[in-house]
CSV table of C-alpha atoms in Angstrom, one decimal:
chain,number,residue,atom,x,y,z
U,1,MET,CA,-10.4,-3.4,6.4
U,2,CYS,CA,-7.1,-1.9,6.6
U,3,ARG,CA,-5.2,1.6,6.4
U,4,TRP,CA,-1.8,2.0,4.6
U,5,LEU,CA,1.0,4.8,3.4
U,6,ALA,CA,3.7,4.7,1.1
U,7,TYR,CA,6.4,7.2,1.0
U,8,SER,CA,9.0,8.3,-1.6
U,9,GLY,CA,11.3,11.0,-1.6
U,10,THR,CA,13.9,12.6,0.6
U,11,PRO,CA,15.4,10.0,3.0
U,12,MET,CA,13.3,10.4,6.3
U,13,LEU,CA,13.1,8.8,9.7
U,14,LEU,CA,10.1,6.4,9.6
U,15,ASP,CA,9.2,8.3,13.1
U,16,THR,CA,8.5,11.5,11.1
U,17,ILE,CA,5.8,10.1,9.1
U,18,LEU,CA,4.3,7.1,11.3
U,19,TYR,CA,4.2,8.9,14.6
U,20,LYS,CA,4.5,12.7,14.4
U,21,PRO,CA,1.5,13.8,12.1
U,22,VAL,CA,-1.7,14.7,13.8
U,23,HIS,CA,-3.5,11.9,12.3
U,24,SER,CA,-0.8,9.5,11.6
U,25,LEU,CA,-1.1,6.0,10.8
U,26,ILE,CA,-0.4,4.9,14.4
U,27,ASP,CA,-3.4,7.1,15.2
U,28,GLN,CA,-5.5,5.5,12.5
U,29,SER,CA,-4.9,2.2,13.9
U,30,LEU,CA,-7.0,3.5,16.8
U,31,HIS,CA,-9.2,6.2,15.2
U,32,SER,CA,-9.7,5.5,11.5
U,33,LYS,CA,-12.0,8.2,10.2
U,34,LEU,CA,-12.5,6.9,6.6
U,35,GLY,CA,-12.1,3.0,7.0
U,36,VAL,CA,-14.8,0.5,7.3
U,37,GLU,CA,-13.6,-0.3,10.8
U,38,THR,CA,-12.4,2.4,13.3
U,39,THR,CA,-9.8,0.1,14.9
U,40,ASN,CA,-7.3,-1.7,12.8
U,41,GLY,CA,-5.4,-3.9,15.2
U,42,ASP,CA,-5.1,-7.2,13.7
U,43,GLY,CA,-1.2,-6.7,12.9
U,44,PHE,CA,0.8,-4.3,11.2
U,45,GLY,CA,3.9,-4.1,8.9
U,46,VAL,CA,6.7,-1.7,7.6
U,47,GLY,CA,8.8,-2.5,4.7
U,48,TRP,CA,11.7,0.0,3.7
U,49,TYR,CA,14.6,0.2,1.2
U,50,THR,CA,18.1,1.4,2.5
U,51,GLU,CA,20.3,4.0,1.0
U,52,THR,CA,23.2,1.8,0.7
U,53,GLU,CA,24.0,-0.2,-2.7
U,54,GLU,CA,24.6,-3.4,-0.7
U,55,THR,CA,21.5,-4.7,-1.3
U,56,ASP,CA,18.2,-3.7,-3.6
U,57,THR,CA,15.8,-6.0,-1.6
U,58,PRO,CA,13.8,-4.3,1.1
U,59,ALA,CA,13.7,-5.1,4.8
U,60,VAL,CA,10.3,-6.0,6.4
U,61,LEU,CA,8.9,-5.9,9.9
U,62,ARG,CA,5.6,-7.7,10.2
U,63,ASP,CA,3.9,-8.4,13.7
U,64,ILE,CA,0.4,-9.5,14.7
U,65,GLY,CA,-0.5,-7.1,17.4
U,66,PRO,CA,-1.7,-3.6,17.1
U,67,ALA,CA,0.7,-0.8,15.9
U,68,TRP,CA,-0.1,1.5,18.7
U,69,ASN,CA,1.6,-0.3,21.5
U,70,ASN,CA,4.5,-2.0,19.7
U,71,ARG,CA,7.9,-1.4,21.2
U,72,ASN,CA,9.9,-2.8,18.3
U,73,LEU,CA,8.0,-0.6,15.9
U,74,ARG,CA,8.6,2.6,18.1
U,75,GLU,CA,12.2,1.6,18.3
U,76,ILE,CA,13.1,1.2,14.8
U,77,ALA,CA,11.1,4.3,13.6
U,78,ASP,CA,13.5,6.5,15.8
U,79,HIS,CA,16.8,5.1,13.9
U,80,VAL,CA,15.6,4.0,10.5
U,81,ARG,CA,15.9,6.5,7.6
U,82,SER,CA,14.7,5.7,4.1
U,83,PRO,CA,13.8,7.1,0.9
U,84,LEU,CA,11.1,4.9,0.2
U,85,PHE,CA,9.0,2.8,2.6
U,86,PHE,CA,5.5,1.1,3.0
U,87,ALA,CA,3.6,1.0,6.0
U,88,HIS,CA,0.4,-1.0,6.8
U,89,ILE,CA,-2.2,-1.6,9.5
U,90,ARG,CA,-4.6,-4.5,9.5
U,91,ALA,CA,-8.0,-5.3,10.1
U,92,SER,CA,-8.7,-8.8,9.1
U,93,THR,CA,-11.5,-9.6,6.6
U,94,GLY,CA,-11.9,-13.2,7.9
U,95,THR,CA,-8.3,-14.6,7.6
U,96,ALA,CA,-6.3,-15.6,10.6
U,97,VAL,CA,-4.4,-12.9,12.5
U,98,GLN,CA,-0.7,-14.3,11.9
U,99,GLN,CA,2.6,-12.7,11.0
U,100,THR,CA,2.4,-14.2,7.6
U,101,ASN,CA,-0.8,-12.5,6.8
U,102,SER,CA,0.4,-9.0,8.0
U,103,HIS,CA,1.6,-6.6,5.0
U,104,PRO,CA,3.5,-5.7,3.0
U,105,PHE,CA,4.3,-8.8,1.2
U,106,ARG,CA,7.7,-9.1,-0.4
U,107,HIS,CA,9.3,-10.9,-3.3
U,108,GLY,CA,12.8,-10.0,-4.4
U,109,ARG,CA,13.1,-6.4,-4.7
U,110,TRP,CA,9.2,-5.9,-4.9
U,111,MET,CA,6.8,-4.9,-2.2
U,112,PHE,CA,3.0,-5.0,-2.2
U,113,MET,CA,0.0,-3.9,0.1
U,114,HIS,CA,-3.6,-3.9,-0.1
U,115,ASN,CA,-6.8,-2.5,1.4
U,116,GLY,CA,-9.9,-4.3,0.3
U,117,ALA,CA,-10.8,-7.9,0.0
U,118,ILE,CA,-11.9,-10.5,-2.8
U,119,ALA,CA,-15.6,-11.1,-1.8
U,120,GLY,CA,-16.2,-15.0,-1.6
U,121,PHE,CA,-12.5,-15.6,-1.7
U,122,HIS,CA,-13.2,-19.0,0.1
U,123,LEU,CA,-15.2,-20.1,-3.0
U,124,MET,CA,-12.5,-19.6,-5.4
U,125,ARG,CA,-9.3,-19.7,-3.4
U,126,ARG,CA,-8.3,-22.9,-4.9
U,127,GLU,CA,-8.7,-22.0,-8.7
U,128,LEU,CA,-7.0,-18.8,-8.1
U,129,CYS,CA,-4.0,-20.5,-6.3
U,130,LEU,CA,-3.7,-22.9,-9.3
U,131,LEU,CA,-3.2,-19.9,-11.8
U,132,VAL,CA,-0.2,-18.9,-9.7
U,133,ASP,CA,3.3,-19.7,-11.5
U,134,PRO,CA,4.3,-23.1,-9.8
U,135,ALA,CA,7.9,-21.4,-9.6
U,136,LEU,CA,6.2,-18.8,-7.3
U,137,PHE,CA,3.6,-20.7,-5.5
U,138,ALA,CA,6.1,-22.1,-2.9
U,139,HIS,CA,6.9,-18.4,-1.9
U,140,ILE,CA,3.2,-18.0,-0.5
U,141,GLU,CA,3.3,-18.0,3.3
U,142,GLY,CA,0.0,-16.7,4.4
U,143,THR,CA,-3.7,-17.4,3.7
U,144,THR,CA,-5.0,-13.9,2.6
U,145,ASP,CA,-6.7,-13.0,-0.7
U,146,SER,CA,-4.1,-10.2,-0.7
U,147,GLU,CA,-1.0,-12.3,-1.0
U,148,VAL,CA,-2.7,-14.5,-3.9
U,149,MET,CA,-3.4,-11.2,-5.6
U,150,PHE,CA,0.3,-10.4,-5.2
U,151,TYR,CA,1.6,-13.7,-6.6
U,152,LEU,CA,-1.2,-13.7,-9.6
U,153,ALA,CA,0.3,-10.1,-10.4
U,154,LEU,CA,3.8,-11.6,-10.4
U,155,THR,CA,2.6,-14.4,-12.5
U,156,PHE,CA,1.0,-12.2,-15.1
U,157,GLY,CA,4.1,-10.1,-15.5
U,158,LEU,CA,4.3,-7.6,-12.8
U,159,GLU,CA,8.2,-7.0,-12.9
U,160,GLU,CA,7.8,-6.2,-16.8
U,161,ASP,CA,4.5,-4.2,-16.7
U,162,PRO,CA,3.0,-3.5,-13.3
U,163,PRO,CA,-0.3,-1.9,-14.6
U,164,ALA,CA,-1.0,-4.7,-17.2
U,165,ALA,CA,-0.4,-7.3,-14.7
U,166,VAL,CA,-2.7,-5.8,-11.9
U,167,ALA,CA,-5.4,-5.6,-14.6
U,168,THR,CA,-4.9,-9.0,-15.8
U,169,MET,CA,-5.1,-10.1,-12.0
U,170,ALA,CA,-8.3,-8.0,-11.6
U,171,GLY,CA,-10.0,-9.2,-14.6
U,172,VAL,CA,-9.3,-13.0,-13.6
U,173,VAL,CA,-10.4,-12.3,-10.1
U,174,GLU,CA,-13.8,-10.8,-11.3
U,175,ARG,CA,-14.6,-13.6,-13.7
U,176,ALA,CA,-13.8,-16.3,-11.1
U,177,GLY,CA,-16.2,-14.4,-8.7
U,178,ARG,CA,-19.0,-13.9,-10.9
U,179,ALA,CA,-18.6,-17.5,-11.9
U,180,HIS,CA,-19.5,-18.3,-8.4
U,181,GLY,CA,-22.6,-15.9,-8.3
U,182,VAL,CA,-20.6,-13.0,-6.5
U,183,GLU,CA,-22.0,-9.7,-7.8
U,184,PHE,CA,-19.0,-7.4,-6.8
U,185,PRO,CA,-16.0,-9.7,-6.2
U,186,LEU,CA,-13.0,-7.2,-6.0
U,187,GLN,CA,-12.3,-4.2,-3.6
U,188,MET,CA,-8.9,-2.8,-3.6
U,189,THR,CA,-6.4,0.0,-3.2
U,190,LEU,CA,-3.1,-1.4,-3.9
U,191,ALA,CA,0.4,-0.3,-3.5
U,192,ILE,CA,3.3,-1.8,-5.3
U,193,THR,CA,7.0,-0.8,-5.5
U,194,ASP,CA,10.2,-2.1,-6.9
U,195,GLY,CA,12.2,0.3,-4.9
U,196,GLU,CA,12.5,3.1,-7.5
U,197,ARG,CA,8.8,3.7,-8.6
U,198,VAL,CA,5.5,3.3,-6.9
U,199,TRP,CA,2.4,2.3,-8.4
U,200,ALA,CA,-1.0,2.9,-6.6
U,201,PHE,CA,-4.4,1.5,-7.8
U,202,ARG,CA,-8.0,2.4,-6.6
U,203,TYR,CA,-10.7,0.0,-8.0
U,204,SER,CA,-13.8,-1.9,-7.1
U,205,SER,CA,-16.1,-4.0,-9.0
U,206,GLU,CA,-18.9,-1.8,-7.2
U,207,ARG,CA,-17.2,1.4,-8.3
U,208,LYS,CA,-17.5,2.4,-4.7
U,209,SER,CA,-13.7,1.9,-3.8
U,210,ARG,CA,-12.0,2.4,-0.3
U,211,SER,CA,-10.6,5.8,0.2
U,212,LEU,CA,-7.0,6.8,-1.2
U,213,PHE,CA,-5.2,10.3,-1.4
U,214,TYR,CA,-1.8,11.5,-2.7
U,215,SER,CA,-0.1,14.6,-1.4
U,216,SER,CA,0.3,17.7,-3.7
U,217,ARG,CA,3.6,18.4,-5.4
U,218,VAL,CA,6.2,20.0,-2.9
U,219,GLU,CA,6.6,23.2,-4.8
U,220,THR,CA,2.8,23.7,-4.7
U,221,LEU,CA,3.0,23.1,-0.8
U,222,ARG,CA,5.8,25.8,-0.5
U,223,ARG,CA,3.8,28.3,-2.3
U,224,LEU,CA,0.5,27.9,-0.3
U,225,HIS,CA,2.4,27.6,3.1
U,226,PRO,CA,5.5,29.5,3.0
U,227,ASP,CA,5.7,29.5,6.8
U,228,LEU,CA,6.4,25.8,7.0
U,229,THR,CA,10.2,25.5,7.0
U,230,TYR,CA,10.3,21.9,6.8
U,231,LEU,CA,9.2,21.9,3.2
U,232,LYS,CA,12.6,23.6,2.4
U,233,ASP,CA,14.3,20.7,3.4
U,234,ILE,CA,12.6,17.8,1.2
U,235,SER,CA,13.0,17.4,-2.5
U,236,ASP,CA,10.4,18.4,-5.0
U,237,GLU,CA,10.3,14.6,-5.7
U,238,THR,CA,8.8,13.8,-2.4
U,239,ARG,CA,5.3,12.1,-2.3
U,240,LEU,CA,2.9,10.6,0.1
U,241,ILE,CA,0.1,8.0,-1.0
U,242,VAL,CA,-2.2,7.2,2.0
U,243,SER,CA,-5.6,5.6,2.9
U,244,GLU,CA,-6.7,8.7,4.5
U,245,PRO,CA,-5.1,12.2,5.0
U,246,LEU,CA,-2.5,12.6,8.0
U,247,GLY,CA,-3.9,15.9,8.8
U,248,ASP,CA,-6.2,18.8,7.7
U,249,LEU,CA,-3.7,21.4,6.1
U,250,PRO,CA,-5.5,22.9,3.2
U,251,GLY,CA,-4.1,22.1,-0.1
U,252,VAL,CA,-2.2,19.1,0.8
U,253,TRP,CA,-4.3,16.1,0.0
U,254,ASN,CA,-6.1,15.0,-3.1
U,255,GLU,CA,-8.4,12.2,-3.6
U,256,VAL,CA,-7.2,9.5,-6.2
U,257,PRO,CA,-10.1,9.1,-8.8
U,258,GLU,CA,-12.2,6.2,-8.8
U,259,SER,CA,-10.8,3.3,-11.3
U,260,SER,CA,-7.5,4.7,-11.7
U,261,TYR,CA,-3.9,4.3,-11.0
U,262,GLY,CA,-1.0,6.6,-10.4
U,263,ILE,CA,2.8,6.3,-10.6
U,264,VAL,CA,5.3,8.2,-8.4
U,265,GLN,CA,8.8,8.1,-10.1
U,266,PRO,CA,11.8,10.3,-10.8
U,267,GLY,CA,10.6,13.1,-12.8
U,268,ALA,CA,7.0,13.7,-13.6
U,269,ASP,CA,4.4,11.7,-11.7
U,270,ALA,CA,1.4,10.4,-13.7
U,271,LEU,CA,-2.2,9.3,-13.2
U,272,PHE,CA,-4.2,7.0,-15.6
U,273,PRO,CA,-7.7,5.3,-15.7
U,274,PHE,CA,-7.7,1.8,-14.6
U,275,ALA,CA,-9.9,-1.2,-15.6
U,276,PRO,CA,-9.6,-4.9,-15.1
U,277,ALA,CA,-8.5,-6.6,-18.4
U,278,GLY,CA,-11.2,-8.3,-20.4
U,279,ALA,CA,-13.9,-6.0,-18.6
């Protein structure tokens, strides 16, 4: 499947997160430890918000090749600084390797990325697509189950209430899957942002979800590792959410509980249980 990370906090060069950690996302594209596939080379994408007030929509760079040898990604990572960015490396679950199928997906100020799959998607693709708001349907560019999930969530009110919209989307997918005889239709770790907050979801119909972790609070890390001077330069609001840890420093990474979602936001972050609507 895929690996991804979401960063929110002190504006930082993409290079600092994407390339410099011991087990960076670029390293994971070749040597994933917790993913279904060791290699994630079927495309990549990065989406980021700028620090200026000229636009509130994110920039997105996506390509079909592997992240580990992409010169354009290496170039921008050394020069782009952002307070909030998404990065995703893809291992296709059957849909084509093409630019429009690489994550993250963008609609207006919103971004979305996914690790997982809708089992039996080919059986229910038409009926799920017909549930997408006609005003939104024309914006679907690719052929993945992930993008359909995003536009279903938008249809069900993502911009007003992301957790409720994702719960409705997940419920619809599960009911459609089971109507086609699929026992465990949904596997997902999702990240969604509006440029100010990040929502991360971990859920699967089988209750055996793909891995997902979040970083400890910065003030906790300063107490645990007073020798790490770079922790003095980042704000208490800084947080990472990752498919798998970027290193093995004690006390940094915490597993997101099964069937739950979290919000990274100004002030106190929060963690809640998650269940599909109508489950």
